[in-house]
PDB file of C-alpha atoms in Angstrom:
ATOM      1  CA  UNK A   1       0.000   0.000   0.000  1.00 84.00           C
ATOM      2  CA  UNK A   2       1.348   3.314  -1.278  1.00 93.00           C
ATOM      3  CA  UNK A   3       0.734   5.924   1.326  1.00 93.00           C
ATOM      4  CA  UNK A   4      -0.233   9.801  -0.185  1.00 97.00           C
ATOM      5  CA  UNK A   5       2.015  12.411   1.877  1.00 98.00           C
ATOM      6  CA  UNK A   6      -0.132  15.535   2.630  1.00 98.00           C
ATOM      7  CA  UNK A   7       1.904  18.896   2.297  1.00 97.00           C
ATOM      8  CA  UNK A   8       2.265  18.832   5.925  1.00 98.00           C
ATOM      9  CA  UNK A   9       3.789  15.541   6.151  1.00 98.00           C
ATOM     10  CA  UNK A  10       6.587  16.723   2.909  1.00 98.00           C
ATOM     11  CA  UNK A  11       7.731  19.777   5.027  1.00 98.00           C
ATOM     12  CA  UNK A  12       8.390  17.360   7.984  1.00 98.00           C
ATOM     13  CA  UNK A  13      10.305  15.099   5.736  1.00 98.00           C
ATOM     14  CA  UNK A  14      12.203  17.906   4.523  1.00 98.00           C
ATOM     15  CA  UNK A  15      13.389  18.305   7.772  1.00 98.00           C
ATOM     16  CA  UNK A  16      14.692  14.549   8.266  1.00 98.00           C
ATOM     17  CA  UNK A  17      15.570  15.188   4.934  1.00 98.00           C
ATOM     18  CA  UNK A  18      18.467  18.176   5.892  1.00 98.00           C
ATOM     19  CA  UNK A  19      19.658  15.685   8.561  1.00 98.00           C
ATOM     20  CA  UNK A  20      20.617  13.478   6.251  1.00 98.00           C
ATOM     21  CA  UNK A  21      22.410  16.244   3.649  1.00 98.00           C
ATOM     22  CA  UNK A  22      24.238  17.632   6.565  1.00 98.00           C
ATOM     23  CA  UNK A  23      25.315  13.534   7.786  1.00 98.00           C
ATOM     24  CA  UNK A  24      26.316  12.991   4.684  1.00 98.00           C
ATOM     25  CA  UNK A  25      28.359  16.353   3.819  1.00 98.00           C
ATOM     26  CA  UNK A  26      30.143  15.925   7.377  1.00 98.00           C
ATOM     27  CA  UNK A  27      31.302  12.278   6.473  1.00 98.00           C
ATOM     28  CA  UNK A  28      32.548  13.434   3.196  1.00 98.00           C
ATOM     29  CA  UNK A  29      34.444  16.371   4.921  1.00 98.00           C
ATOM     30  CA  UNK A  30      35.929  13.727   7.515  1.00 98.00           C
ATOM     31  CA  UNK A  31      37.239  11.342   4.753  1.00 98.00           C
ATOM     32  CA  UNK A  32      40.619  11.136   4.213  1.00 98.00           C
ATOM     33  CA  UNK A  33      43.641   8.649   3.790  1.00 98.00           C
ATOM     34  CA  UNK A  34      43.730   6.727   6.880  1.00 98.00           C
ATOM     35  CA  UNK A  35      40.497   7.585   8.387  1.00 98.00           C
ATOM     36  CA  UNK A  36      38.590   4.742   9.433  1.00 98.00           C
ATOM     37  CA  UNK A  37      35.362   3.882   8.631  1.00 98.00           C
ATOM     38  CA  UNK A  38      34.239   3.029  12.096  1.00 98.00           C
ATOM     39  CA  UNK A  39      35.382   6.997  12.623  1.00 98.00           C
ATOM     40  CA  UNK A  40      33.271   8.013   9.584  1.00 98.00           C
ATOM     41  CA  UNK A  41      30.498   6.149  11.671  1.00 98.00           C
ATOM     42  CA  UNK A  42      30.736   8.491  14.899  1.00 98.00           C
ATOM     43  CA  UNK A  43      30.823  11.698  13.030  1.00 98.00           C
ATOM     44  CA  UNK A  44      27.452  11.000  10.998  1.00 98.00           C
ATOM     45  CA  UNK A  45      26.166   9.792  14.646  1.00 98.00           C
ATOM     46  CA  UNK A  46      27.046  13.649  16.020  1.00 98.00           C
ATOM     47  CA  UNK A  47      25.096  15.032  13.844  1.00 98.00           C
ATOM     48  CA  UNK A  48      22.152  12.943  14.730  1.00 98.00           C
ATOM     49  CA  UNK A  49      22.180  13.234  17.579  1.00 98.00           C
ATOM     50  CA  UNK A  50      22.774  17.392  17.663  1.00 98.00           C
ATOM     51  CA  UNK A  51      19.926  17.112  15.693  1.00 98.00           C
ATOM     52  CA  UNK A  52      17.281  14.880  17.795  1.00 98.00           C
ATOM     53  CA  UNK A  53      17.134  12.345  14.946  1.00 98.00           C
ATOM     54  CA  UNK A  54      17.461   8.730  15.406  1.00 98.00           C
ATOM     55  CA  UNK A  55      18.885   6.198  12.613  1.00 98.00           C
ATOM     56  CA  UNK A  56      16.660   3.779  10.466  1.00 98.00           C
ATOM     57  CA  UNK A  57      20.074   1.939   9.978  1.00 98.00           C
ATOM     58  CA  UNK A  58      20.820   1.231  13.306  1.00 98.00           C
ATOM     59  CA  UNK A  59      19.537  -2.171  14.753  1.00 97.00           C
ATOM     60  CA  UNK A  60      17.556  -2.670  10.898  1.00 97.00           C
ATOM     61  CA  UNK A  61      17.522  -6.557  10.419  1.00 97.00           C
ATOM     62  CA  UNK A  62      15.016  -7.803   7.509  1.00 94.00           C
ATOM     63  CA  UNK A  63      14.345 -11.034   7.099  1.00 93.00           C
ATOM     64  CA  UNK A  64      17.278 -11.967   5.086  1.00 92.00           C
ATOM     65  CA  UNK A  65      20.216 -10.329   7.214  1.00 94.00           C
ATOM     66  CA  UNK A  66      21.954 -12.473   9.857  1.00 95.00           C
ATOM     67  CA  UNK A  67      22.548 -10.041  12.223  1.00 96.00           C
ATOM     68  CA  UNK A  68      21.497  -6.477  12.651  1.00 97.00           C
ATOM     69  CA  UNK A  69      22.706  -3.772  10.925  1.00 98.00           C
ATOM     70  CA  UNK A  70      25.330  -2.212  13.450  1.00 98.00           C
ATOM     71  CA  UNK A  71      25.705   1.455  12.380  1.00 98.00           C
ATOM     72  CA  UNK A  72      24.390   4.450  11.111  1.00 98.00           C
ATOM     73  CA  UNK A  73      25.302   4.600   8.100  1.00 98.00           C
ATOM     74  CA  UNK A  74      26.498   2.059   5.031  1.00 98.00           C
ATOM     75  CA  UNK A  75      30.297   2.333   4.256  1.00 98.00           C
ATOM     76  CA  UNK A  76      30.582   1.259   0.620  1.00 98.00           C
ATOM     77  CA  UNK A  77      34.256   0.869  -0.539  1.00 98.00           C
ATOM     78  CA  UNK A  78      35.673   0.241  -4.296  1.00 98.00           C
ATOM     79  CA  UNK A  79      34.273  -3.328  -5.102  1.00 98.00           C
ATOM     80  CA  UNK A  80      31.658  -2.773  -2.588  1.00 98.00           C
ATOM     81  CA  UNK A  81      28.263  -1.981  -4.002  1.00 98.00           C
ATOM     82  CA  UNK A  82      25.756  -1.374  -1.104  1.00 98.00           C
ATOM     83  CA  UNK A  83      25.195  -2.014   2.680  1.00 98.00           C
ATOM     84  CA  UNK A  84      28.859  -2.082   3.754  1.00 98.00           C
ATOM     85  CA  UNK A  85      29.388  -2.168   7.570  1.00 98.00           C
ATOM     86  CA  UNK A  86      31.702   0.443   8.782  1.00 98.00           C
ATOM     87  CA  UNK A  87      34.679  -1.141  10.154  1.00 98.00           C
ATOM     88  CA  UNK A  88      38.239  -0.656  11.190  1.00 98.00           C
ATOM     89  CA  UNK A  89      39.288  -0.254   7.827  1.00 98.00           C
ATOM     90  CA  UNK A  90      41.467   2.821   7.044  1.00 98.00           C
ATOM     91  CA  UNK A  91      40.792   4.885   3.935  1.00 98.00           C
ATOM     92  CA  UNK A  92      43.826   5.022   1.049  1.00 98.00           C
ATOM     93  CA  UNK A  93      44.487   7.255  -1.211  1.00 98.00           C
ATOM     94  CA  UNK A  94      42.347   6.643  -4.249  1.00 98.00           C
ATOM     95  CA  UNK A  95      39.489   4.633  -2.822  1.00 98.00           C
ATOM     96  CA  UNK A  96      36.132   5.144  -4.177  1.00 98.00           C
ATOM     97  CA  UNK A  97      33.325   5.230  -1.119  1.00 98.00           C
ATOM     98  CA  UNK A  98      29.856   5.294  -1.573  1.00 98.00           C
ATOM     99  CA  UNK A  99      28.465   6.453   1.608  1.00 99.00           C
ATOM    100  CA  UNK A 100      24.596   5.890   2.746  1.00 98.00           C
ATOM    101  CA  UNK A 101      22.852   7.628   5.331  1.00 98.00           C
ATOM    102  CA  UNK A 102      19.224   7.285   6.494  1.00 98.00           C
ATOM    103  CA  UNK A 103      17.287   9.749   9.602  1.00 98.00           C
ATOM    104  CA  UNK A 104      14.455  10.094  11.292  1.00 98.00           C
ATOM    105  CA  UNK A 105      12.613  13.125  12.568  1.00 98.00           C
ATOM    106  CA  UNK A 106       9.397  13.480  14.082  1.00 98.00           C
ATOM    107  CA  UNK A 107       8.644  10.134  12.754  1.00 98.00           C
ATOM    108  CA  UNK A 108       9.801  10.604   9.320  1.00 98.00           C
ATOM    109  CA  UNK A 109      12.429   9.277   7.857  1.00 98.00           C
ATOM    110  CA  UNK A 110      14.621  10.421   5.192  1.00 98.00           C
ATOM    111  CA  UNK A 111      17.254   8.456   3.281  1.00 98.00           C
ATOM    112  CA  UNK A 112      20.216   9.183   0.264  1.00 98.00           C
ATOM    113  CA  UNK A 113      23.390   8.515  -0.433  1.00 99.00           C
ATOM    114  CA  UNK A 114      26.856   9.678  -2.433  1.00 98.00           C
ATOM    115  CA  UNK A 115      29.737   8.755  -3.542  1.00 98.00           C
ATOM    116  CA  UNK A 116      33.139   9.999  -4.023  1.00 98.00           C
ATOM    117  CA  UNK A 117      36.984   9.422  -3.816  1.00 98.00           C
ATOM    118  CA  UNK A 118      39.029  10.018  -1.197  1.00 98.00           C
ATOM    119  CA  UNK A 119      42.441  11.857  -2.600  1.00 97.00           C
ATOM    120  CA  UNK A 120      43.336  11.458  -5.708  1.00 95.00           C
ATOM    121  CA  UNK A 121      41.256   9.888  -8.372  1.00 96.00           C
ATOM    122  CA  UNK A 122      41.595   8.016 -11.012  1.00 97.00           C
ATOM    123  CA  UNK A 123      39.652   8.857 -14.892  1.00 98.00           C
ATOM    124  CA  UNK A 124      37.846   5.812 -14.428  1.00 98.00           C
ATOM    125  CA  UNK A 125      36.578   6.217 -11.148  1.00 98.00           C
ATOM    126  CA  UNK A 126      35.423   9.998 -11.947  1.00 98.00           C
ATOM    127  CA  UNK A 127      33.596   8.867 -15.037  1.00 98.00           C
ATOM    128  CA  UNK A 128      31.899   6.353 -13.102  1.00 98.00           C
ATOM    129  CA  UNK A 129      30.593   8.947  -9.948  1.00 98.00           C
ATOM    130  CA  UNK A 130      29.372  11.280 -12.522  1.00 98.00           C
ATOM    131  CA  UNK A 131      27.517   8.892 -14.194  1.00 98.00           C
ATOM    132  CA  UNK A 132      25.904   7.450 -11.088  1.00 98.00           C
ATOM    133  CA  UNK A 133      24.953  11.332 -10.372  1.00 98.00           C
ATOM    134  CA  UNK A 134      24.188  11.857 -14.241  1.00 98.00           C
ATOM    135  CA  UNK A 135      21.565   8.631 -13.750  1.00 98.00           C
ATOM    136  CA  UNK A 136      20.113  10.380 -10.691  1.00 98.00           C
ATOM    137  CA  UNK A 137      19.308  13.733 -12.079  1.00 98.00           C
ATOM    138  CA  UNK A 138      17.778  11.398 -14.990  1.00 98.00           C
ATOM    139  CA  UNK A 139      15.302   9.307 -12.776  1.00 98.00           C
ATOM    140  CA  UNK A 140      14.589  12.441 -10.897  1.00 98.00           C
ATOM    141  CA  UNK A 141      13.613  15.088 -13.549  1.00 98.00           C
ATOM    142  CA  UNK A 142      11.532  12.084 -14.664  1.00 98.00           C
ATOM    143  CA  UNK A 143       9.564  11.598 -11.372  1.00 98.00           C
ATOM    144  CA  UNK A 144       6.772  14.149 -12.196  1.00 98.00           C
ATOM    145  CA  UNK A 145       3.039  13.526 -11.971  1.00 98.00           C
ATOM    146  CA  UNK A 146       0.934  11.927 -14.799  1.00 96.00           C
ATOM    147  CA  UNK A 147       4.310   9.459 -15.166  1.00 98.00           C
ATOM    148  CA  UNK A 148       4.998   5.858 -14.060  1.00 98.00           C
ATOM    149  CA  UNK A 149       7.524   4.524 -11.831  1.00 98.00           C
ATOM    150  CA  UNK A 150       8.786   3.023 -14.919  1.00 98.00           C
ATOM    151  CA  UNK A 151       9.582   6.276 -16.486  1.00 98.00           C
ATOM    152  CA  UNK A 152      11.886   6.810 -13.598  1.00 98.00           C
ATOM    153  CA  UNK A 153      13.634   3.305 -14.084  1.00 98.00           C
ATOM    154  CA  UNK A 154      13.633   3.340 -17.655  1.00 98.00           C
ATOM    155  CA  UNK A 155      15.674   7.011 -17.323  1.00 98.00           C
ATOM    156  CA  UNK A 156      17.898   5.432 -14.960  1.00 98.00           C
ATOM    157  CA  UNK A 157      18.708   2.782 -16.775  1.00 98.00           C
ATOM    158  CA  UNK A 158      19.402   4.884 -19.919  1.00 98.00           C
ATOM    159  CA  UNK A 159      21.855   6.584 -18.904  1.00 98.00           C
ATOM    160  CA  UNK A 160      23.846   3.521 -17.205  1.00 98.00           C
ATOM    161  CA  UNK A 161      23.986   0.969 -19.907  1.00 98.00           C
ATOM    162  CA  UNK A 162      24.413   4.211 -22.679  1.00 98.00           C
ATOM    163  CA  UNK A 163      27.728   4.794 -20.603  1.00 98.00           C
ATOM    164  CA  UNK A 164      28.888   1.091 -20.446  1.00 98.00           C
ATOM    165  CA  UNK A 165      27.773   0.299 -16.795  1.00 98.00           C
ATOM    166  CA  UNK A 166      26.352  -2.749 -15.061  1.00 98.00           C
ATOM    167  CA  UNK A 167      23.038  -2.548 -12.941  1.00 98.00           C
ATOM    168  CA  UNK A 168      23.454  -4.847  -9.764  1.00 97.00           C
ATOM    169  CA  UNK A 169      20.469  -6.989 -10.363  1.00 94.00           C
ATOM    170  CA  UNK A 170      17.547  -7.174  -7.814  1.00 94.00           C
ATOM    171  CA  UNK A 171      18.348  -3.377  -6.027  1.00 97.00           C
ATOM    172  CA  UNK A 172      16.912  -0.439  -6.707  1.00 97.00           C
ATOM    173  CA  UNK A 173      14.989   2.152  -5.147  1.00 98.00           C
ATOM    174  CA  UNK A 174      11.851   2.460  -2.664  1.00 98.00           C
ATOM    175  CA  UNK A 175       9.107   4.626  -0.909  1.00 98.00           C
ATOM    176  CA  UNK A 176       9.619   6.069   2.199  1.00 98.00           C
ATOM    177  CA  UNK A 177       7.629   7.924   4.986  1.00 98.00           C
ATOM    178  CA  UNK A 178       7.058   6.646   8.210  1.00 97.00           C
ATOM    179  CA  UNK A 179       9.396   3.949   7.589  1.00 97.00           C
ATOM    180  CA  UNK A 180      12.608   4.129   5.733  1.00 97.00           C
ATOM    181  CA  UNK A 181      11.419   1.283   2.790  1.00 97.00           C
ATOM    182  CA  UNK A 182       8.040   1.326   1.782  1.00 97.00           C
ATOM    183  CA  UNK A 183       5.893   0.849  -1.477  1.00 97.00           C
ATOM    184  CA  UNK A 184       6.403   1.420  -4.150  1.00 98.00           C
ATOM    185  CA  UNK A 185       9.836  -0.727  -5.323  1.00 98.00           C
ATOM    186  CA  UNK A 186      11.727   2.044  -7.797  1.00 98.00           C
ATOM    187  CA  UNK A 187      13.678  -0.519  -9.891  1.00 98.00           C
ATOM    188  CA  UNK A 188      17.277   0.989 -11.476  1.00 98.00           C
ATOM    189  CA  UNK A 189      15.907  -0.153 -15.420  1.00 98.00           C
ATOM    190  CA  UNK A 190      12.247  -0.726 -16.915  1.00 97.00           C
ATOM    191  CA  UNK A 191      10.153  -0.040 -19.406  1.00 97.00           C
ATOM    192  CA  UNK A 192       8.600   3.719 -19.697  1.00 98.00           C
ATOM    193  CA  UNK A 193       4.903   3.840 -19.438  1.00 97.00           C
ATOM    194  CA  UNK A 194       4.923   0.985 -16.747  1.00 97.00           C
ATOM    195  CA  UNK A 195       4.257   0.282 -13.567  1.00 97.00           C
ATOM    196  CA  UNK A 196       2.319   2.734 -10.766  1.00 97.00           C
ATOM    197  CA  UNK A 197       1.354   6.616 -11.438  1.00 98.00           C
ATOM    198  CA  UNK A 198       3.343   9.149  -9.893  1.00 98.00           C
ATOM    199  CA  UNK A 199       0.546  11.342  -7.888  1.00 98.00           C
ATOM    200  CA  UNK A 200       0.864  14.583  -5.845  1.00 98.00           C
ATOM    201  CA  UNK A 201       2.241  13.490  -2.167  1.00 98.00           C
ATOM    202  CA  UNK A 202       4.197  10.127  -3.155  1.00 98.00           C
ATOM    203  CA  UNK A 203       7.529  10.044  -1.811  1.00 98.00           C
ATOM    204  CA  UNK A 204      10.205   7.872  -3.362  1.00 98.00           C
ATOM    205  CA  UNK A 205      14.038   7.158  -2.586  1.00 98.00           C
ATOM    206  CA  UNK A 206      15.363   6.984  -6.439  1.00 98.00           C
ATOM    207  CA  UNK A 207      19.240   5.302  -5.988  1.00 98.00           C
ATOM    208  CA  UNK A 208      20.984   4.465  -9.117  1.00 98.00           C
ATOM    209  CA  UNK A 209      23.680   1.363  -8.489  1.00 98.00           C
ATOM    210  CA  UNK A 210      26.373   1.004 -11.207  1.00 98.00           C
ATOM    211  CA  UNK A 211      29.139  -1.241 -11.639  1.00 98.00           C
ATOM    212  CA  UNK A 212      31.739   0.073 -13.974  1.00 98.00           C
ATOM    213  CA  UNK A 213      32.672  -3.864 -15.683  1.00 98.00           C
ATOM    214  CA  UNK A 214      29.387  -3.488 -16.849  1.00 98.00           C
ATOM    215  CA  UNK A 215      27.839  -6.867 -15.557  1.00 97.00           C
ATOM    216  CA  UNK A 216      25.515  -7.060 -12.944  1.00 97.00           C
ATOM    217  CA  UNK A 217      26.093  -9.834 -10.803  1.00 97.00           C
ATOM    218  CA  UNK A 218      27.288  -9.815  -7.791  1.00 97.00           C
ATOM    219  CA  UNK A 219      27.512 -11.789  -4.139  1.00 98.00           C
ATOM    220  CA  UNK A 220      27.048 -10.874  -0.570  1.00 97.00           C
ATOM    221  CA  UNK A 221      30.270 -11.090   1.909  1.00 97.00           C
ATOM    222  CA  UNK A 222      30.211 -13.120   4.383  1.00 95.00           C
ATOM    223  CA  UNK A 223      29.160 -10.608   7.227  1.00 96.00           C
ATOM    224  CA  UNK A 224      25.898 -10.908   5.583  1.00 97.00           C
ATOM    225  CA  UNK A 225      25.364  -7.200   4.402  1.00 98.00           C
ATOM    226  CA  UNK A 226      28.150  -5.943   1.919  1.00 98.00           C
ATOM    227  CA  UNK A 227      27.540  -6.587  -2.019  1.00 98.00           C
ATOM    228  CA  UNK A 228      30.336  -6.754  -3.746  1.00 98.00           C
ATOM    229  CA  UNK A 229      30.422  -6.906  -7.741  1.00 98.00           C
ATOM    230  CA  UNK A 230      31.362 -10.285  -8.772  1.00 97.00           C
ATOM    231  CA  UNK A 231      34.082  -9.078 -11.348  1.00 97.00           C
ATOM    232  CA  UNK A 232      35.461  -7.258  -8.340  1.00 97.00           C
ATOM    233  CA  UNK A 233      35.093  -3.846 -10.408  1.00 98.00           C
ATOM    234  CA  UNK A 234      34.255  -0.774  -9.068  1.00 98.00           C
ATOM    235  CA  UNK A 235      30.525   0.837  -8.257  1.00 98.00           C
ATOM    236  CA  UNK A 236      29.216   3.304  -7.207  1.00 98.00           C
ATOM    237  CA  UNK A 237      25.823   4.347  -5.519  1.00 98.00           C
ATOM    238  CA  UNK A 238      24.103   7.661  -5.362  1.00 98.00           C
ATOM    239  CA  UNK A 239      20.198   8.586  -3.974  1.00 98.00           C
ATOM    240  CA  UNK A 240      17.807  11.258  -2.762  1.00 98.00           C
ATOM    241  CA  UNK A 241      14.568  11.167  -1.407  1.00 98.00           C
ATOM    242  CA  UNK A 242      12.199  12.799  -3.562  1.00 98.00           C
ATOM    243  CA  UNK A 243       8.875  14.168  -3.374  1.00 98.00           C
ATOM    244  CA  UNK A 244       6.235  14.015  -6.633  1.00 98.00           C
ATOM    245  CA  UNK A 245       4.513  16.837  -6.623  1.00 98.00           C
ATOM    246  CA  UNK A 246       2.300  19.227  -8.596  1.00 98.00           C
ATOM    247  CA  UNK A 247       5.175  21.679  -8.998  1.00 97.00           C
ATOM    248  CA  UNK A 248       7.274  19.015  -9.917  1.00 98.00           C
ATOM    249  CA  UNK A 249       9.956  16.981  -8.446  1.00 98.00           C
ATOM    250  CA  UNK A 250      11.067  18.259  -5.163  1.00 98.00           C
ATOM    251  CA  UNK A 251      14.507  16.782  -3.604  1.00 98.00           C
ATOM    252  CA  UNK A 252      14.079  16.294   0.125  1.00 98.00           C
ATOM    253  CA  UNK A 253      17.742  15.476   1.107  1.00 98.00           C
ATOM    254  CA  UNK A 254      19.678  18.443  -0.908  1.00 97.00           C
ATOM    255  CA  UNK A 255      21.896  20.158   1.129  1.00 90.00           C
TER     256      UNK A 255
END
């Protein structure tokens, strides 16, 4: 069941919203050669918590995770696709992170993700960020009212295989509200015209996934939660939650 946001609820998902974009700009400021993940952990905790938000991450276990998820935020590193656990690992020169962040305010919850590269980077790794933020802007400008949620995977998708990229199979993005993964599924590639209308107060987390060997298998590590690309090529992972609305498309977690 698809729940319809009244213009009430968007404003207090903005909010959650900002938590996130400020989460997520103070991990990127933090990262650096030989910063640890676990320390890219605490900072995004401060600013929860000088915010009054809690984390949808922490303590999430769906049905298919062993254990439950242990931080608040996903620490996605070079071969690492989604839902890496921050650990003791320390950041080198060159590494590509994908970082995602979820918060909730006032019961709502907002949720989005980026990725960069820590020092210097290489072509390859550059082409492949600005695609994954090239893919965004594409499922976004498409999430309008009077479309379907496959107009938004369909521009996604575009953009990814036009460049060369893989599309980890079976992830994509969601709806959010009250909880941080709701109805409707927002798959990264399908057919335009398909799938549910886009209405005035539908919120939706649109996350392109790309994997630059461009295949799109991949396998889970053994803690359970990281995907890793089965070539062991790079990815990367970018999202915002966005509101459809009559105005248009309105991006909850900017900055």
């Amino acid at each position: 069941m698809v729940e319809i946001k009244t213009d009430a609820s968007l404003e207090a998902m903005r909010a959650s919203g900002r938590v996130v974009a400020e989460a997520l700009a103070a991990v990127r400021a933090a990262a650096a050669p030989g910063v640890t993940l676990t320390a890219l952990d605490r900072t995004a905790r401060e600013v929860l918590r000088g915010a009054g938000a809690g984390s949808p991450f922490l303590g999430y276990r769906p049905e298919w995770a062993p254990v439950p998820f242990p931080a608040v935020i996903c620490t996605s590193v070079n071969d690492a696709v989604v839902h890496g656990i921050p650990d003791g690992y320390r950041l080198r020169d060159g590494d590509l992170v994908s970082v995602d962040c979820g918060a909730v305010l006032d019961g709502w919850a907002g949720d989005a993700a980026i990725s960069f590269t820590v020092g210097r980077a290489r072509p390859a790794d550059t082409r492949l960020i600005d695609t994954a933020y090239e893919a965004l802007d594409a499922g976004v400008a498409a999430a309008v009212v009077g479309n379907r949620v496959g107009d938004i995977a369909h521009a996604i998708g575009r953009v990814c295989r036009a460049a060369g990229y893989g599309i980890p199979d079976g992830f994509g993005g969601h709806g959010i509200g009250r909880r941080m993964h709701e109805d409707p599924g927002v798959p990264n590639e399908g057919r335009p015209g398909r799938g549910m209308p886009l209405r005035h107060g539908m919120v939706l987390a649109i996350e392109p996934m790309l994997v630059a060997g461009g295949g799109d298998d991949h396998v889970t590590a053994e803690d359970g939660w990281t995907v890793r690309t089965r070539d062991g090529s790079r990815a990367a992972h970018v999202e915002h939650t966005v509101a459809i609305t009559e105005d248009g498309p309105r991006v909850l977690t900017a900055r």
